[in-house]
XYZ file of C-alpha atoms in Angstrom:
167
model
C 148.333 197.998 -9.417
C 151.509 197.529 -8.922
C 150.383 195.648 -5.804
C 147.993 193.092 -7.524
C 150.950 192.212 -10.454
C 153.367 191.535 -8.026
C 151.378 189.041 -6.339
C 150.543 187.652 -9.653
C 154.750 187.225 -10.664
C 154.150 184.445 -7.124
C 151.978 182.644 -8.121
C 152.395 181.637 -11.517
C 155.724 180.345 -9.064
C 153.915 178.195 -7.447
C 154.516 175.049 -8.948
C 151.239 173.904 -7.907
C 151.899 171.033 -5.935
C 151.309 171.941 -2.441
C 152.864 168.367 -1.091
C 156.232 169.013 -2.235
C 155.777 172.719 -1.073
C 155.677 172.565 2.074
C 157.227 168.857 2.433
C 160.705 169.408 4.666
C 159.886 165.617 5.891
C 164.102 163.965 4.900
C 164.025 160.235 4.467
C 164.560 158.293 7.587
C 168.312 157.010 8.206
C 168.876 154.757 10.610
C 171.499 154.957 13.385
C 174.229 152.466 14.017
C 173.262 150.112 16.551
C 175.474 149.204 19.865
C 175.223 146.052 20.960
C 174.058 146.727 25.346
C 175.816 144.333 27.924
C 174.415 140.380 28.385
C 171.532 140.744 30.148
C 171.049 140.034 33.516
C 167.727 137.702 34.143
C 166.742 138.500 37.362
C 167.054 142.314 36.710
C 164.751 141.169 33.034
C 161.428 142.632 34.058
C 159.006 139.890 32.745
C 155.629 140.800 30.682
C 152.511 138.738 29.249
C 152.452 137.806 25.997
C 149.529 135.048 25.888
C 147.519 132.381 27.922
C 149.186 129.473 24.935
C 152.361 129.715 24.970
C 154.264 127.899 28.367
C 157.310 130.735 26.856
C 158.319 132.848 29.211
C 159.182 136.982 27.903
C 160.624 139.338 30.093
C 162.941 142.887 28.454
C 166.394 144.016 30.083
C 165.498 147.461 31.447
C 168.865 148.111 31.565
C 168.629 147.594 26.991
C 165.596 149.768 26.324
C 166.500 152.915 24.542
C 164.724 155.683 21.748
C 166.245 156.508 19.419
C 167.230 159.955 17.396
C 165.815 157.834 14.073
C 162.643 157.067 16.235
C 163.378 152.836 17.126
C 162.954 151.849 20.357
C 166.149 149.698 21.141
C 165.484 147.029 23.806
C 167.058 143.272 24.195
C 164.091 140.282 24.740
C 164.332 137.199 26.709
C 162.313 134.204 25.729
C 162.842 131.284 28.202
C 160.750 127.685 27.066
C 159.355 125.768 30.097
C 162.182 123.738 29.848
C 164.033 126.414 30.608
C 165.862 127.330 27.364
C 166.577 131.208 27.362
C 166.643 132.879 23.697
C 168.750 136.177 23.858
C 168.526 139.034 20.912
C 168.958 142.341 20.391
C 166.147 144.188 18.597
C 164.991 147.812 17.341
C 161.100 148.628 16.266
C 159.635 151.282 14.412
C 156.387 152.888 15.455
C 156.376 154.549 12.587
C 156.118 151.728 9.969
C 155.675 148.665 12.403
C 158.429 146.794 11.923
C 161.079 145.008 13.796
C 164.641 143.912 13.434
C 167.296 141.456 14.859
C 170.536 143.303 15.446
C 172.473 140.033 17.935
C 171.738 136.644 18.998
C 173.063 136.152 22.329
C 175.033 133.129 23.393
C 174.930 130.720 26.601
C 178.219 132.574 27.485
C 177.156 135.612 27.660
C 179.132 137.023 24.221
C 176.287 138.432 20.976
C 176.669 137.781 17.716
C 175.361 140.163 15.082
C 172.838 139.063 12.816
C 174.866 139.504 9.472
C 171.334 139.164 7.993
C 169.342 142.379 9.663
C 166.351 143.333 8.147
C 163.167 145.261 8.494
C 160.473 143.404 9.324
C 156.885 143.400 9.212
C 155.494 143.281 13.227
C 152.249 140.934 12.540
C 149.943 139.075 14.992
C 150.626 135.418 15.377
C 148.669 133.004 17.441
C 151.336 132.104 19.380
C 154.256 133.976 19.580
C 152.891 137.414 19.561
C 155.640 138.986 21.399
C 156.525 141.419 18.851
C 152.928 142.243 18.990
C 152.494 142.269 22.091
C 155.693 145.197 22.876
C 154.266 147.200 19.670
C 151.120 147.656 21.474
C 150.930 146.898 24.846
C 154.610 148.820 25.480
C 156.722 150.958 22.662
C 154.111 152.122 20.656
C 150.793 152.955 21.674
C 148.295 153.732 19.354
C 151.267 153.901 16.501
C 152.659 156.234 18.377
C 156.845 155.745 19.744
C 156.898 156.204 23.544
C 158.995 158.801 24.435
C 161.994 157.452 26.240
C 163.056 154.934 28.448
C 161.299 155.130 31.851
C 157.471 155.287 30.022
C 159.482 151.623 28.588
C 160.141 150.902 32.024
C 156.975 152.278 33.459
C 154.333 151.162 30.822
C 156.107 147.166 31.371
C 156.215 147.588 35.814
C 152.391 147.571 35.598
C 151.602 144.918 33.028
C 150.634 148.280 29.657
C 151.524 151.506 28.659
C 148.522 153.539 30.154
C 147.942 155.058 25.933
C 147.907 151.084 24.917
C 144.044 150.518 23.861
C 142.516 147.492 24.888
C 139.562 146.229 22.537
């Protein structure tokens, strides 16, 4: 009888909110992005974005990191058909489908931090869909973050992450 009373008292203390009683998730905290060395174009890995653009897209393999905050960080290089080069240091959150521009590269091989950096949703675009392709085919196949830099580089060199689903 004493055992039953003890169990009833324990049950009465339960809050009745299953999700809160077992929710041990902590709020997400973003790590400070450390700007990498400026990329060397000859070392960058190309990746396909779309046949409807003349731009060429590359990732600097030395800049790729997977942070403890579950952000994949990388340097993106976009070369136009006319030869203009845009360089940006970015982050991608697979869990939320967002990206962030941390810094912009200059022709003198220096960086400027983006003072207005904020997380933006990755949306499908017909023309410039590099973030969508990086998300789906390389860094977040199936919405799941890559495990490390090696997996990212391997996927880029193959042209797709083996875990990515093609429709």
